[in-house]
PDB file of C-alpha atoms in Angstrom:
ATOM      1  CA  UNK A   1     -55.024 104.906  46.205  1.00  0.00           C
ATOM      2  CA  UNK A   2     -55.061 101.270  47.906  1.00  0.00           C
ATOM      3  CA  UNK A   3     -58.073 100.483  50.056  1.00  0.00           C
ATOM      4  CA  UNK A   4     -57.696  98.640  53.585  1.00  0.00           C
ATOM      5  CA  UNK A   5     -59.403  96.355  56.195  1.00  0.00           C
ATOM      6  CA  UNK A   6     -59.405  97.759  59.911  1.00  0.00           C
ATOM      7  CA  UNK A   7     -59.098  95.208  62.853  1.00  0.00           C
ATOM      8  CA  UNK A   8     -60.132  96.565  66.177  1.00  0.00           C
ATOM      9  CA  UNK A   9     -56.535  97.110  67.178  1.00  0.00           C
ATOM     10  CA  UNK A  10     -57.087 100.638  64.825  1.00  0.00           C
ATOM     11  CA  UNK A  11     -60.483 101.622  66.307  1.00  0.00           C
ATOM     12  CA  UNK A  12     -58.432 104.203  68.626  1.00  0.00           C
ATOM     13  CA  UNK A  13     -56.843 105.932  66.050  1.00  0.00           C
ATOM     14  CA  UNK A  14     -60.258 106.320  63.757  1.00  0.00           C
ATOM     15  CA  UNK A  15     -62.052 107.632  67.023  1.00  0.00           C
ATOM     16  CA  UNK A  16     -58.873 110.392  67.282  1.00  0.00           C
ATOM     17  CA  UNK A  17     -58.942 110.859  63.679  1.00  0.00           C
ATOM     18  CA  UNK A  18     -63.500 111.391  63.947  1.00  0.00           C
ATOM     19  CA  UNK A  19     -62.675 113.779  66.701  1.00  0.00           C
ATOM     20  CA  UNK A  20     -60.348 116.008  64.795  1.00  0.00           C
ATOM     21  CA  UNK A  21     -62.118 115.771  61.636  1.00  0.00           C
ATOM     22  CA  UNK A  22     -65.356 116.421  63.619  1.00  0.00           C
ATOM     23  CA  UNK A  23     -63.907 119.445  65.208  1.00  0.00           C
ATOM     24  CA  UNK A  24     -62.688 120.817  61.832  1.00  0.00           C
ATOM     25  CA  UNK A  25     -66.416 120.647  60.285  1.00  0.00           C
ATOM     26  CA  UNK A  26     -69.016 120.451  62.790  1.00  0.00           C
ATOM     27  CA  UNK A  27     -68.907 123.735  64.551  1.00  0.00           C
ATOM     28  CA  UNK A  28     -72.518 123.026  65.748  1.00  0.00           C
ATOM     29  CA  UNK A  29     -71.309 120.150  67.942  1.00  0.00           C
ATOM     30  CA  UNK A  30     -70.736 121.417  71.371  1.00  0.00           C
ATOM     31  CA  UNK A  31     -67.774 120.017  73.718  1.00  0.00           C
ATOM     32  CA  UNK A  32     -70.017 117.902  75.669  1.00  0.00           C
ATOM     33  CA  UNK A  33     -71.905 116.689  72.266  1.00  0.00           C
ATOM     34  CA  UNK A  34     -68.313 115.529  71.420  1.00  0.00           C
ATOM     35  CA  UNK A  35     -67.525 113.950  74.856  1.00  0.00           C
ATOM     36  CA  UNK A  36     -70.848 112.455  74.078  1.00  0.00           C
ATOM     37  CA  UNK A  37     -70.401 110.357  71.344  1.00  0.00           C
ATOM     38  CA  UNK A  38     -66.689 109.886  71.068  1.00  0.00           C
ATOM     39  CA  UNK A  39     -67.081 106.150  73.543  1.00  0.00           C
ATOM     40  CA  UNK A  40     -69.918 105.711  71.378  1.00  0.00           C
ATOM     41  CA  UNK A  41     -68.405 105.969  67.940  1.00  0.00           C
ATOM     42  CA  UNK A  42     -65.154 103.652  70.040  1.00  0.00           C
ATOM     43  CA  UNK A  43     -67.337 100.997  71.539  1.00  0.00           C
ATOM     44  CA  UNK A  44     -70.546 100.418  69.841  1.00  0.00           C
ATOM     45  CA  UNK A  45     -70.524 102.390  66.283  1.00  0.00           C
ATOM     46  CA  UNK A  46     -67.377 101.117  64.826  1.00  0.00           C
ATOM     47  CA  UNK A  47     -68.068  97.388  65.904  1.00  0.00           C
ATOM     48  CA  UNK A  48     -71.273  97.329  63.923  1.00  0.00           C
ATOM     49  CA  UNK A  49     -69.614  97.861  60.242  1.00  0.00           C
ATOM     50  CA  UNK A  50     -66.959  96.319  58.142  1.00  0.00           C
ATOM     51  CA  UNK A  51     -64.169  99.084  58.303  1.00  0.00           C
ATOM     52  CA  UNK A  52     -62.028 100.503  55.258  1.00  0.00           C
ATOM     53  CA  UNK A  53     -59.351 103.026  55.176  1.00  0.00           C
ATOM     54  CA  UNK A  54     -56.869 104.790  53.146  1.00  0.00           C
ATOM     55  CA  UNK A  55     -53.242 105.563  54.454  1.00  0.00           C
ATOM     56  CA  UNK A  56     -50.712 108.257  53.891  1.00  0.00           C
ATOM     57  CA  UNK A  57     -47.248 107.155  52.432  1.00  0.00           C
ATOM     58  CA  UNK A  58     -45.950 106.223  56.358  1.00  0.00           C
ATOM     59  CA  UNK A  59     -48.721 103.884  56.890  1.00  0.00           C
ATOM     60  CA  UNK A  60     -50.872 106.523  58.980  1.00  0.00           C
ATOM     61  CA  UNK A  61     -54.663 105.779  58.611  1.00  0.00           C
ATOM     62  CA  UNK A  62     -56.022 109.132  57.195  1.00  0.00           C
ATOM     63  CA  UNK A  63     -59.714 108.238  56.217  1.00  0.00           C
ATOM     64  CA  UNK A  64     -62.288 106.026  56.680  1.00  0.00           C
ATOM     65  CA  UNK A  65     -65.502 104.271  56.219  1.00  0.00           C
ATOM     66  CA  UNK A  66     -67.869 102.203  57.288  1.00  0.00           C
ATOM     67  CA  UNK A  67     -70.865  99.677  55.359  1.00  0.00           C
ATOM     68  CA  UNK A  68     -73.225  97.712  56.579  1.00  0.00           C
ATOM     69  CA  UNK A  69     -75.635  94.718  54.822  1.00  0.00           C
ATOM     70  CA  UNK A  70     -78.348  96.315  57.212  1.00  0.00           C
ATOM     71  CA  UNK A  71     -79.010  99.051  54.933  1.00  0.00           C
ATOM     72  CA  UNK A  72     -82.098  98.828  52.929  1.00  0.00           C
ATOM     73  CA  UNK A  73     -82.406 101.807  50.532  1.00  0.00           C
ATOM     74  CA  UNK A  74     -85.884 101.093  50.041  1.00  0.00           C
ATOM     75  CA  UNK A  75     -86.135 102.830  53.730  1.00  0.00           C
ATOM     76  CA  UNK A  76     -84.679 105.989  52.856  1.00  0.00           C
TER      77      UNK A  76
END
């Protein structure tokens, strides 16, 4: 499995592919907690980590993650 950068062009497609993956497993998110954070997790959550991914065989983005220096584990 190869490892990739996002650029901002691909924020779209992660905030479609946290949407599906957070219907699949988070049954206690309602529709409007959903609608709720999905321009959040676009506009401010993704901007605020260095982005990696892992693509299917075509090139489709089908995980993801983001790190940040901020954390401190000593604050856990």
């Amino acid at each position: 499995m190869t490892i990739y950068s996002i650029e901002p062009g691909d924020y779209a497609h992660l905030t479609n592919l946290w949407e599906r993956s957070a219907r699949a497993t988070h049954d206690f998110l309602s529709e409007d907690d959903i609608q709720f954070f999905r321009p959040l997790i676009l506009n401010e959550y993704l901007p605020m980590v260095k982005l990696f991914c892992t693509q299917n065989p075509q090139g489709v983005i089908n995980g993801f993650i983001g790190l940040s220096d901020d954390y401190n584990k000593d604050n856990s």
